[in-house]
Amino acid sequence: MNDQQERQPPSRRIAEELRAAIMRGDLGDGDQLPSERDLAARYATARNTAREALGILQAEGLAQAQHGRGVFVRLRRPLMRMGRDRYSRRARNETGLSPFRIEVERQGRTPHTECRSVTTVQPPAEVAQRLGLDAGQEVVRRENWYFADDEPMQVGVTYIPTAVVEGSPLASAKKLGRGSIYQRFEDLGYPIARIREEVSARMPTPDEVKGLSMPPGVPVIELLHTSLDGDGRAFEVTRFVMRADVNGLDYNMPVED
Amino acid sequence: MNDQQERQPPSRRIAEELRAAIMRGDLGDGDQLPSERDLAARYATARNTAREALGILQAEGLAQAQHGRGVFVRLRRPLMRMGRDRYSRRARNETGLSPFRIEVERQGRTPHTECRSVTTVQPPAEVAQRLGLDAGQEVVRRENWYFADDEPMQVGVTYIPTAVVEGSPLASAKKLGRGSIYQRFEDLGYPIARIREEVSARMPTPDEVKGLSMPPGVPVIELLHTSLDGDGRAFEVTRFVMRADVNGLDYNMPVED
DNA sequence: TAGCGCAACTGGCTCAAGCCAGCTGTTGAC
DNA sequence: GTCAACAGCTGGCTTGAGCCAGTTGCGCTA
């Protein structure tokens, strides 16, 4: 074991020692790590090497650098959960259909939702395919942002074929922009018979790094949600993108049918 | 826009141009990127700077370095899906309870499963909490690996309280190591009444990078699966860890109850 | 012909130095 | 008392050099 440690390149070794300190609790959430120059001196290496070590911790999501200030421990813990209500008929009758709920776990965090835009666009290929649309058919696009303490946590982009919305009370952009879109579907007499969800994770795009003001090096979870009607036809697709460090997805559903 | 590009540091600019080439399709999956020394000469920068640029692409999961060979484009697309059968009573009666299925999407990929170990251990805190166990109570631990073309794709570690297994046909390690554990529970008369799943994503630990032979910089999806009996008591917890670049989670379930 | 060994490539990692840019607390002028 | 300027910290990024360690293909030898 020790042998293995010795064999490691200095940058990895420094990173490992810092990681161990964090795991032991010697360094807690928000604590400042030694500076690059400090580490370099302490381990008798070049500043670049110390810098590399801190870079490793950042890539692991354990630390976050702030230009001009320092590098700080950043423990990932879920601040927010997005989950699914259990699909019992009772729950549906009582509360209406609300497939998603967002809970803010940390005390004092105030959640809020903001609809940034409702427009008509050509859907991305991925969405068109899931909605079974031919090329050229347009969709209504609704972009929703979820905040906790004014910190952006999640984006949801909903796509609905114009054919579904046309001539309905949902046709008004103002109406579409307000409240739970799933409740709207219920009102509209569009019962959701089945839901298909695909979850994946990836590194954020540069835009997402900016938009979610997240540290680079932390992945995002992408959830592609498709609502199907009784005939198995998809009539709505929503792509949720959320920071993987602050969110957990929480499913709790009965096995019985 | 151009202005903004000019302002970028060289490493970012090089990374951006390579990224654009990949997005345009000039560089396809598996294609070799220019070498560090080549890029450095082409952009008249230090090799370190070119190296940094390639590092950015790797962190984004767009490329993967192979020591001594080169850096190669690596487009992320799901090769494998892990999903859930629909929970209709019919499906259960016909096929037995098999909550998970793994599909290999790409032609020619041959999947196989391997049980690496069945041992008795102290459960991790996270697991003990979910199983409602007191400190000191032991669990049976079963470690399962999932491969496609002998490439490790996913690990599943199942924890079952010894009390559940004791005196049952499952007590034999050999029995526990074979086949679907969910089928075993069915046989055992342990009906799964409810399933709770928590999905999150994070950067892999160094061990996972090695074990899943994955490129650093690509996140893993972690799925914590808890089986509950009719009384809401948890009797099994499985932690799945899978490469986020090769897996999609695919849920398809009825809303009706 | 089979196989060994070497040369020429690849990335991995480090060094020591330097300049730039952001943050913060101190100091001093008004 | 206010506020602007500055010094001294922080990380961001680059340079150009060097050594090490995998990989691969070529050519020579047995």
Coordinates of C-alpha atoms (C1' of nucleotides) in Angstrom, one line a residue:
Chain A
M1 CA 0.0 0.0 0.0
N2 CA 2.6 2.5 1.1
D3 CA 4.7 1.2 -1.7
Q4 CA 2.0 2.1 -4.1
Q5 CA 1.6 5.5 -2.7
E6 CA 5.3 6.3 -3.0
R7 CA 5.2 5.3 -6.6
Q8 CA 2.5 7.8 -7.4
P9 CA 3.4 11.0 -9.2
P10 CA 3.7 14.0 -6.8
S11 CA 0.5 15.7 -8.0
R12 CA -1.6 12.6 -7.3
R13 CA 0.1 12.1 -4.0
I14 CA -0.7 15.7 -2.9
A15 CA -4.2 15.3 -4.1
E16 CA -4.6 12.1 -2.2
E17 CA -3.4 13.6 1.0
L18 CA -5.7 16.5 0.7
R19 CA -8.6 14.2 -0.2
A20 CA -7.8 12.1 2.9
A21 CA -7.8 15.2 5.0
I22 CA -11.3 16.1 3.7
M23 CA -12.6 12.6 4.2
R24 CA -11.2 12.5 7.8
G25 CA -13.0 15.8 8.4
D26 CA -9.9 17.8 9.1
L27 CA -11.1 20.0 6.3
G28 CA -14.9 20.7 6.2
D29 CA -17.3 22.2 3.7
G30 CA -16.3 25.7 2.8
D31 CA -12.8 25.5 4.4
Q32 CA -10.0 27.0 2.4
L33 CA -7.3 24.6 1.1
P34 CA -3.7 25.7 1.1
S35 CA -2.8 28.0 -1.8
E36 CA -0.9 26.7 -4.8
R37 CA 2.2 28.5 -3.7
D38 CA 1.9 27.2 -0.2
L39 CA 1.4 23.6 -1.3
A40 CA 4.4 23.9 -3.6
A41 CA 6.6 25.1 -0.9
R42 CA 5.3 22.5 1.6
Y43 CA 5.9 19.6 -0.7
A44 CA 9.0 21.1 -2.4
T45 CA 7.6 20.9 -5.8
A46 CA 6.9 23.4 -8.6
R47 CA 3.8 25.5 -8.3
N48 CA 2.4 23.8 -11.4
T49 CA 2.5 20.5 -9.7
A50 CA 0.6 21.8 -6.7
R51 CA -1.8 23.4 -9.1
E52 CA -2.3 20.1 -10.8
A53 CA -3.1 18.5 -7.4
L54 CA -5.8 21.1 -6.7
G55 CA -7.1 20.6 -10.2
I56 CA -7.6 16.9 -9.5
L57 CA -9.7 17.7 -6.4
Q58 CA -11.8 20.1 -8.4
A59 CA -12.3 17.6 -11.2
E60 CA -13.6 15.2 -8.5
G61 CA -16.0 17.9 -7.3
L62 CA -14.4 18.0 -3.9
A63 CA -13.1 21.5 -4.2
Q64 CA -13.8 24.7 -6.0
A65 CA -11.4 27.5 -7.0
Q66 CA -12.3 31.1 -6.7
H67 CA -10.1 33.4 -8.7
G68 CA -8.3 35.8 -6.4
R69 CA -9.6 34.2 -3.2
G70 CA -8.5 30.6 -3.0
V71 CA -9.6 27.0 -3.3
F72 CA -12.3 25.8 -1.0
V73 CA -13.7 22.5 0.0
R74 CA -17.0 21.8 -1.5
L75 CA -18.8 18.8 -0.3
R76 CA -21.6 17.6 -2.5
R77 CA -24.8 16.9 -0.8
P78 CA -28.2 17.0 -2.2
L79 CA -30.0 20.3 -1.5
M80 CA -33.0 19.6 -3.5
R81 CA -34.8 16.6 -4.6
M82 CA -37.0 16.2 -7.6
G83 CA -39.2 13.3 -7.3
R84 CA -42.4 11.6 -8.4
D85 CA -45.5 11.3 -6.5
R86 CA -46.8 7.8 -6.1
Y87 CA -49.3 7.1 -8.7
S88 CA -52.2 6.0 -6.7
R89 CA -55.6 6.9 -7.9
R90 CA -56.4 8.4 -4.6
A91 CA -53.5 10.8 -4.7
R92 CA -54.5 11.8 -8.2
N93 CA -58.0 12.5 -7.1
E94 CA -57.0 14.5 -4.1
T95 CA -54.3 16.6 -5.6
G96 CA -54.7 16.4 -9.3
L97 CA -52.0 14.9 -11.4
S98 CA -48.7 16.3 -10.3
P99 CA -46.0 13.9 -11.4
F100 CA -43.2 16.0 -10.0
R101 CA -42.5 17.6 -6.8
I102 CA -39.5 19.6 -5.8
E103 CA -38.4 19.7 -2.2
V104 CA -35.8 21.9 -0.8
E105 CA -34.1 20.0 1.9
R106 CA -31.8 22.6 3.4
Q107 CA -33.4 24.9 5.9
G108 CA -33.8 28.4 4.8
R109 CA -33.7 27.7 1.1
T110 CA -36.5 29.4 -0.7
P111 CA -37.5 27.7 -3.9
H112 CA -39.0 29.5 -6.8
T113 CA -39.9 28.8 -10.4
E114 CA -39.6 31.1 -13.3
C115 CA -40.9 30.6 -16.8
R116 CA -38.3 32.3 -19.0
S117 CA -40.0 31.9 -22.4
V118 CA -42.8 30.3 -24.4
T119 CA -42.0 30.2 -28.1
T120 CA -42.8 28.2 -31.2
V121 CA -39.8 26.4 -32.7
Q122 CA -38.5 23.5 -34.7
P123 CA -37.9 20.7 -32.2
P124 CA -34.5 19.2 -31.8
A125 CA -34.2 15.8 -33.6
E126 CA -34.2 13.9 -30.3
V127 CA -37.5 15.5 -29.3
A128 CA -39.1 15.2 -32.8
Q129 CA -38.3 11.5 -32.8
R130 CA -39.9 10.9 -29.4
L131 CA -43.0 13.0 -30.4
G132 CA -43.2 11.1 -33.7
L133 CA -43.1 14.3 -35.7
D134 CA -42.2 14.7 -39.3
A135 CA -39.5 17.2 -40.3
G136 CA -40.9 20.7 -40.4
Q137 CA -43.6 20.2 -37.8
E138 CA -43.4 22.8 -35.1
V139 CA -43.7 22.6 -31.4
V140 CA -44.4 25.0 -28.5
R141 CA -41.3 25.4 -26.4
R142 CA -41.5 26.4 -22.8
E143 CA -38.4 27.0 -20.7
N144 CA -38.7 26.8 -17.0
W145 CA -36.0 27.6 -14.4
Y146 CA -36.0 26.3 -10.9
F147 CA -34.1 28.2 -8.2
A148 CA -33.2 27.8 -4.5
D149 CA -32.3 31.0 -2.9
D150 CA -32.1 32.6 -6.3
E151 CA -29.4 30.2 -7.2
P152 CA -30.3 28.4 -10.4
M153 CA -30.6 24.6 -9.8
Q154 CA -32.4 23.2 -12.8
V155 CA -33.8 24.0 -16.2
G156 CA -36.8 22.3 -17.8
V157 CA -37.6 22.7 -21.4
T158 CA -41.0 21.4 -22.5
Y159 CA -41.9 20.6 -26.1
I160 CA -45.6 20.2 -27.1
P161 CA -46.7 19.7 -30.7
T162 CA -48.6 22.7 -31.9
A163 CA -51.4 20.4 -32.9
V164 CA -52.0 19.5 -29.3
V165 CA -52.2 23.1 -28.1
E166 CA -54.0 24.6 -31.1
G167 CA -57.5 25.9 -30.4
S168 CA -57.2 24.9 -26.7
P169 CA -57.1 27.1 -23.7
L170 CA -53.4 26.3 -23.6
A171 CA -52.8 28.2 -26.8
S172 CA -52.2 31.4 -25.0
A173 CA -48.6 31.8 -24.1
K174 CA -49.5 33.4 -20.9
K175 CA -51.5 30.4 -19.8
L176 CA -48.7 28.0 -20.8
G177 CA -46.2 30.0 -18.8
R178 CA -48.0 29.6 -15.5
G179 CA -47.9 26.8 -13.0
S180 CA -47.5 23.1 -13.5
I181 CA -47.8 22.1 -17.1
Y182 CA -49.1 18.7 -16.0
Q183 CA -52.0 20.2 -14.2
R184 CA -52.8 22.0 -17.5
F185 CA -52.9 18.8 -19.4
E186 CA -55.3 17.3 -16.8
D187 CA -57.5 20.4 -17.2
L188 CA -57.3 20.0 -20.9
G189 CA -58.6 16.5 -20.8
Y190 CA -55.3 15.1 -21.9
P191 CA -54.8 12.3 -19.4
I192 CA -51.3 11.0 -19.1
A193 CA -51.6 7.3 -19.4
R194 CA -47.9 6.4 -19.3
I195 CA -44.7 8.2 -18.7
R196 CA -41.4 7.2 -20.1
E197 CA -38.2 8.6 -18.6
E198 CA -34.6 8.4 -19.7
V199 CA -32.0 9.4 -17.3
S200 CA -28.4 10.1 -18.2
A201 CA -25.5 12.1 -17.0
R202 CA -22.8 14.1 -18.8
M203 CA -20.5 17.0 -18.4
P204 CA -22.2 20.3 -18.8
T205 CA -21.9 22.3 -22.0
P206 CA -20.2 25.7 -21.6
D207 CA -23.6 27.3 -21.8
E208 CA -24.9 25.2 -18.9
V209 CA -21.9 26.1 -16.8
K210 CA -22.8 29.7 -17.3
G211 CA -26.6 29.4 -17.1
L212 CA -26.5 27.2 -14.0
S213 CA -23.5 29.1 -12.6
M214 CA -22.0 25.8 -11.7
P215 CA -18.3 24.9 -11.2
P216 CA -16.9 23.1 -14.3
G217 CA -16.1 19.5 -13.5
V218 CA -19.4 18.8 -11.9
P219 CA -21.7 16.7 -14.1
V220 CA -25.3 17.4 -14.9
I221 CA -28.1 14.9 -14.8
E222 CA -30.3 15.0 -17.9
L223 CA -33.8 13.6 -17.6
L224 CA -35.9 13.2 -20.7
H225 CA -39.5 12.9 -19.8
T226 CA -42.1 11.8 -22.3
S227 CA -45.9 11.8 -21.6
L228 CA -48.0 9.2 -23.5
D229 CA -51.7 9.2 -24.0
G230 CA -53.9 6.1 -23.8
D231 CA -53.0 5.0 -27.3
G232 CA -49.3 5.2 -26.5
R233 CA -48.8 8.4 -28.5
A234 CA -46.4 10.9 -27.1
F235 CA -47.8 14.4 -26.7
E236 CA -45.2 16.1 -24.6
V237 CA -41.5 15.9 -24.0
T238 CA -39.6 17.7 -21.3
R239 CA -35.8 17.8 -20.9
F240 CA -34.7 18.5 -17.4
V241 CA -31.1 19.4 -16.8
M242 CA -29.9 19.7 -13.3
R243 CA -26.7 20.0 -11.4
A244 CA -25.7 16.6 -10.3
D245 CA -24.2 17.9 -7.1
V246 CA -27.3 19.5 -5.7
N247 CA -30.0 17.2 -6.9
G248 CA -31.1 13.7 -6.3
L249 CA -33.8 12.0 -8.2
D250 CA -36.1 10.2 -6.0
Y251 CA -38.6 7.7 -7.3
N252 CA -41.0 5.9 -5.0
M253 CA -43.6 3.9 -6.8
P254 CA -45.7 0.9 -6.1
V255 CA -45.0 -2.4 -7.9
E256 CA -48.6 -3.4 -7.9
D257 CA -50.7 -2.5 -10.9
Chain B
M1 CA -18.4 36.9 -31.1
N2 CA -15.1 36.9 -33.0
D3 CA -14.0 39.4 -30.4
Q4 CA -14.9 37.0 -27.7
Q5 CA -13.0 34.2 -29.3
E6 CA -9.8 36.3 -29.7
R7 CA -10.0 37.1 -26.1
Q8 CA -9.9 33.5 -25.0
P9 CA -6.7 32.0 -23.8
P10 CA -5.0 29.8 -26.4
S11 CA -5.7 26.5 -24.7
R12 CA -9.4 27.2 -24.8
R13 CA -9.3 28.5 -28.3
I14 CA -7.6 25.3 -29.5
A15 CA -10.0 23.2 -27.6
E16 CA -12.9 25.1 -29.1
E17 CA -11.6 24.6 -32.7
L18 CA -11.2 20.9 -32.1
R19 CA -14.6 20.7 -30.6
A20 CA -16.1 22.5 -33.5
A21 CA -14.4 20.1 -35.9
I22 CA -15.9 17.2 -34.0
M23 CA -19.4 18.8 -34.0
R24 CA -19.2 19.5 -37.7
G25 CA -18.3 15.8 -38.2
D26 CA -14.9 16.5 -39.6
L27 CA -13.6 14.3 -36.9
G28 CA -15.7 11.2 -36.2
D29 CA -16.0 8.7 -33.4
G30 CA -12.7 6.9 -32.9
D31 CA -10.7 9.3 -35.1
Q32 CA -7.3 10.3 -33.8
L33 CA -6.8 13.9 -32.9
P34 CA -3.5 15.7 -33.7
S35 CA -0.8 14.9 -31.2
E36 CA 0.2 17.3 -28.5
R37 CA 3.5 18.1 -30.3
D38 CA 1.7 18.5 -33.6
L39 CA -0.9 20.9 -32.2
A40 CA 1.8 22.9 -30.4
A41 CA 3.6 23.4 -33.7
R42 CA 0.5 24.2 -35.6
Y43 CA -0.7 26.8 -33.2
A44 CA 2.8 28.0 -32.3
T45 CA 2.4 27.5 -28.6
A46 CA 4.1 25.4 -26.0
R47 CA 3.3 21.7 -25.8
N48 CA 1.8 22.2 -22.4
T49 CA -0.7 24.5 -23.8
A50 CA -1.7 22.1 -26.6
R51 CA -1.8 19.4 -23.9
E52 CA -4.2 21.6 -21.8
A53 CA -6.5 21.9 -24.8
L54 CA -6.7 18.2 -25.3
G55 CA -7.2 17.9 -21.5
I56 CA -10.3 20.1 -21.8
L57 CA -11.8 17.9 -24.5
Q58 CA -11.1 14.9 -22.3
A59 CA -12.8 16.5 -19.3
E60 CA -15.8 17.1 -21.5
G61 CA -15.9 13.5 -22.5
L62 CA -15.4 14.2 -26.1
A63 CA -12.0 12.6 -26.4
Q64 CA -9.9 10.0 -24.7
A65 CA -6.2 9.7 -24.4
Q66 CA -4.3 6.4 -24.8
H67 CA -0.8 6.4 -23.5
G68 CA 1.6 5.9 -26.3
R69 CA -1.0 5.8 -29.0
G70 CA -2.7 9.2 -29.1
V71 CA -5.9 11.0 -28.3
F72 CA -9.1 9.8 -29.9
V73 CA -12.5 11.2 -30.5
R74 CA -15.0 9.5 -28.3
L75 CA -18.6 10.3 -28.9
R76 CA -20.9 9.5 -26.1
R77 CA -23.9 7.5 -27.1
P78 CA -25.7 4.9 -25.1
L79 CA -24.5 1.4 -25.9
M80 CA -26.6 -0.2 -23.2
R81 CA -29.7 0.5 -21.4
M82 CA -30.8 -0.6 -18.0
G83 CA -34.4 -0.4 -17.6
R84 CA -37.4 -1.6 -15.7
D85 CA -40.1 -3.9 -17.0
R86 CA -43.5 -2.5 -16.8
Y87 CA -45.1 -3.6 -13.6
S88 CA -48.2 -5.2 -14.9
R89 CA -49.5 -8.3 -13.1
R90 CA -49.6 -10.1 -16.4
A91 CA -45.9 -9.6 -17.0
R92 CA -45.1 -10.7 -13.5
N93 CA -47.1 -13.9 -13.9
E94 CA -45.7 -14.8 -17.2
T95 CA -42.0 -14.1 -16.6
G96 CA -41.6 -13.9 -12.9
L97 CA -40.5 -10.7 -11.2
S98 CA -37.7 -9.2 -13.1
P99 CA -37.5 -5.5 -12.5
F100 CA -34.4 -5.0 -14.5
R101 CA -33.4 -5.8 -18.0
I102 CA -30.3 -4.9 -19.8
E103 CA -30.2 -4.4 -23.5
V104 CA -27.2 -4.1 -25.5
E105 CA -28.1 -1.7 -28.3
R106 CA -25.1 -1.8 -30.5
Q107 CA -24.9 -4.8 -32.8
G108 CA -22.3 -7.4 -32.1
R109 CA -22.0 -6.5 -28.4
T110 CA -22.2 -9.6 -26.3
P111 CA -23.3 -8.9 -22.8
H112 CA -22.5 -11.1 -19.8
T113 CA -22.8 -10.9 -16.1
E114 CA -20.3 -12.0 -13.5
C115 CA -20.8 -12.4 -9.8
R116 CA -17.4 -11.5 -8.3
S117 CA -18.1 -12.2 -4.7
V118 CA -20.6 -13.1 -2.0
T119 CA -19.4 -12.2 1.5
T120 CA -20.8 -11.1 4.9
V121 CA -19.8 -7.6 5.9
Q122 CA -20.7 -4.6 8.0
P123 CA -22.9 -2.5 5.7
P124 CA -21.9 1.1 4.8
A125 CA -23.8 3.7 6.8
E126 CA -25.9 4.7 3.8
V127 CA -27.1 1.2 3.3
A128 CA -27.6 0.4 7.0
Q129 CA -29.8 3.5 7.3
R130 CA -32.0 2.4 4.4
L131 CA -32.3 -1.2 5.7
G132 CA -33.1 0.2 9.2
L133 CA -30.3 -1.8 10.7
D134 CA -28.6 -1.0 14.0
A135 CA -24.8 -0.7 14.2
G136 CA -23.1 -4.0 14.2
Q137 CA -25.7 -5.9 12.3
E138 CA -24.3 -7.7 9.4
V139 CA -25.4 -8.1 5.8
V140 CA -24.7 -10.4 2.9
R141 CA -22.9 -8.5 0.2
R142 CA -23.1 -9.6 -3.4
E143 CA -21.0 -7.9 -6.1
N144 CA -22.1 -8.2 -9.7
W145 CA -20.4 -7.0 -12.8
Y146 CA -22.0 -6.3 -16.1
F147 CA -19.9 -6.5 -19.3
A148 CA -20.4 -5.8 -23.0
D149 CA -17.8 -7.4 -25.2
D150 CA -15.8 -8.0 -22.0
E151 CA -15.7 -4.3 -21.3
P152 CA -16.9 -3.5 -17.8
M153 CA -20.0 -1.4 -18.0
Q154 CA -21.6 -1.5 -14.6
V155 CA -21.2 -2.8 -11.1
G156 CA -24.1 -3.7 -8.8
V157 CA -23.5 -4.3 -5.1
T158 CA -26.4 -5.9 -3.3
Y159 CA -26.9 -5.8 0.5
I160 CA -29.3 -8.2 2.3
P161 CA -29.6 -8.4 6.0
T162 CA -28.3 -11.8 7.2
A163 CA -31.7 -12.2 9.0
V164 CA -33.5 -12.3 5.7
V165 CA -31.2 -14.9 4.2
E166 CA -30.6 -17.1 7.3
G167 CA -32.1 -20.5 7.2
S168 CA -33.4 -20.0 3.7
P169 CA -32.3 -21.5 0.4
L170 CA -30.5 -18.3 -0.3
A171 CA -28.1 -18.9 2.6
S172 CA -25.8 -20.7 0.2
A173 CA -23.3 -18.3 -1.3
K174 CA -23.4 -20.4 -4.5
K175 CA -27.1 -19.9 -4.8
L176 CA -26.9 -16.2 -4.1
G177 CA -24.2 -15.8 -6.7
R178 CA -26.3 -17.1 -9.6
G179 CA -28.8 -15.4 -11.7
S180 CA -31.2 -12.6 -10.9
I181 CA -31.5 -11.8 -7.3
Y182 CA -35.0 -10.6 -7.8
Q183 CA -36.1 -13.9 -9.1
R184 CA -34.6 -15.4 -5.9
F185 CA -36.6 -13.2 -3.7
E186 CA -39.8 -14.2 -5.6
D187 CA -38.9 -17.9 -5.1
L188 CA -38.2 -17.2 -1.4
G189 CA -41.7 -15.8 -0.9
Y190 CA -40.4 -12.4 -0.4
P191 CA -42.6 -10.3 -2.6
I192 CA -41.4 -6.9 -3.5
A193 CA -44.2 -4.6 -2.7
R194 CA -42.5 -1.3 -3.5
I195 CA -39.3 -0.1 -4.9
R196 CA -37.5 3.1 -4.0
E197 CA -34.9 4.4 -6.2
E198 CA -32.5 7.3 -5.9
V199 CA -30.5 8.4 -8.9
S200 CA -27.6 10.7 -8.8
A201 CA -24.4 11.4 -10.7
R202 CA -20.9 12.2 -9.6
M203 CA -17.4 11.9 -10.7
P204 CA -15.9 8.5 -10.3
T205 CA -13.6 7.6 -7.5
P206 CA -10.1 6.5 -8.5
D207 CA -11.1 2.9 -7.8
E208 CA -14.0 3.2 -10.2
V209 CA -11.9 4.7 -12.9
K210 CA -9.7 1.6 -12.7
G211 CA -12.4 -1.0 -12.2
L212 CA -14.6 0.3 -15.0
S213 CA -11.6 1.1 -17.1
M214 CA -13.2 4.4 -17.9
P215 CA -11.6 7.7 -18.9
P216 CA -11.3 10.2 -16.0
G217 CA -13.6 13.1 -16.6
V218 CA -16.6 11.1 -17.4
P219 CA -19.2 10.9 -14.6
V220 CA -20.8 7.8 -13.2
I221 CA -24.5 7.4 -12.5
E222 CA -25.3 5.9 -9.2
L223 CA -28.6 4.2 -8.6
L224 CA -29.6 3.2 -5.1
H225 CA -32.3 0.6 -5.3
T226 CA -34.3 -0.4 -2.2
S227 CA -36.8 -3.2 -2.2
L228 CA -39.6 -2.9 0.4
D229 CA -42.0 -5.6 1.5
G230 CA -45.7 -5.2 2.1
D231 CA -45.1 -3.5 5.5
G232 CA -42.8 -1.0 4.0
R233 CA -39.7 -2.6 5.5
A234 CA -36.6 -2.6 3.3
F235 CA -35.1 -6.0 2.9
E236 CA -32.6 -5.3 0.1
V237 CA -30.5 -2.5 -1.1
T238 CA -28.5 -2.5 -4.3
R239 CA -26.1 0.2 -5.4
F240 CA -25.5 0.3 -9.1
V241 CA -22.7 2.3 -10.5
M242 CA -22.4 2.7 -14.2
R243 CA -20.5 4.8 -16.7
A244 CA -22.6 7.7 -17.6
D245 CA -21.3 7.7 -21.2
V246 CA -22.4 4.2 -22.1
N247 CA -25.6 3.9 -20.2
G248 CA -29.1 5.3 -20.2
L249 CA -31.6 4.5 -17.6
D250 CA -34.9 3.8 -19.2
Y251 CA -38.0 3.7 -17.2
N252 CA -41.3 2.9 -18.7
M253 CA -44.1 2.5 -16.4
P254 CA -47.9 2.9 -16.3
V255 CA -49.4 5.7 -14.4
E256 CA -52.5 3.8 -13.6
D257 CA -52.6 1.9 -10.4
Chain C
dT1 C1' 10.3 -17.2 -42.0
dA2 C1' 10.0 -16.1 -37.2
dG3 C1' 11.1 -13.3 -33.8
dC4 C1' 14.0 -9.9 -31.4
dG5 C1' 15.4 -5.2 -30.8
dC6 C1' 15.5 -0.7 -31.7
dA7 C1' 13.9 3.8 -33.4
dA8 C1' 10.4 7.0 -33.6
dC9 C1' 6.4 8.0 -32.5
dT10 C1' 2.7 8.7 -28.7
dG11 C1' 1.0 10.7 -24.0
dG12 C1' 2.3 11.5 -18.6
dC13 C1' 4.3 14.4 -15.6
dT14 C1' 7.5 17.7 -13.8
dC15 C1' 10.3 21.9 -13.4
dA16 C1' 11.2 27.0 -12.8
dA17 C1' 10.1 31.2 -14.3
dG18 C1' 7.0 34.8 -15.6
dC19 C1' 3.0 37.8 -16.5
dC20 C1' -1.9 38.7 -15.9
dA21 C1' -6.2 39.3 -13.3
dG22 C1' -9.3 39.1 -9.4
dC23 C1' -9.9 39.9 -4.3
dT24 C1' -9.1 42.2 0.2
dG25 C1' -7.5 44.8 3.8
dT26 C1' -4.6 48.7 4.8
dT27 C1' -3.2 53.3 4.3
dG28 C1' -3.6 57.9 3.5
dA29 C1' -5.7 61.9 1.3
dC30 C1' -9.7 64.7 1.2
Chain D
dG1 C1' -15.8 59.7 8.2
dT2 C1' -15.4 58.4 3.2
dC3 C1' -13.3 56.8 -0.3
dA4 C1' -9.6 56.0 -3.6
dA5 C1' -5.1 53.9 -4.3
dC6 C1' -2.2 50.4 -3.4
dA7 C1' 0.2 46.3 -1.7
dG8 C1' 0.1 41.7 -1.2
dC9 C1' -2.3 38.0 -1.4
dT10 C1' -5.0 34.6 -4.5
dG11 C1' -5.7 31.6 -8.9
dG12 C1' -5.3 31.5 -14.5
dC13 C1' -2.4 30.6 -18.0
dT14 C1' 1.7 30.3 -20.7
dT15 C1' 6.5 29.2 -21.8
dG16 C1' 10.2 25.9 -23.2
dA17 C1' 12.8 22.6 -21.4
dG18 C1' 13.4 17.7 -19.9
dC19 C1' 12.8 12.9 -18.6
dC20 C1' 9.8 8.8 -18.4
dA21 C1' 6.8 5.2 -20.2
dG22 C1' 3.7 3.1 -23.3
dT23 C1' 3.0 1.6 -28.6
dT24 C1' 4.1 0.4 -33.1
dG25 C1' 6.3 -0.8 -37.1
dC26 C1' 10.5 -1.6 -39.4
dG27 C1' 14.6 -4.0 -40.3
dC28 C1' 18.0 -7.1 -39.1
dT29 C1' 19.4 -11.4 -37.3
dA30 C1' 19.2 -16.2 -36.4

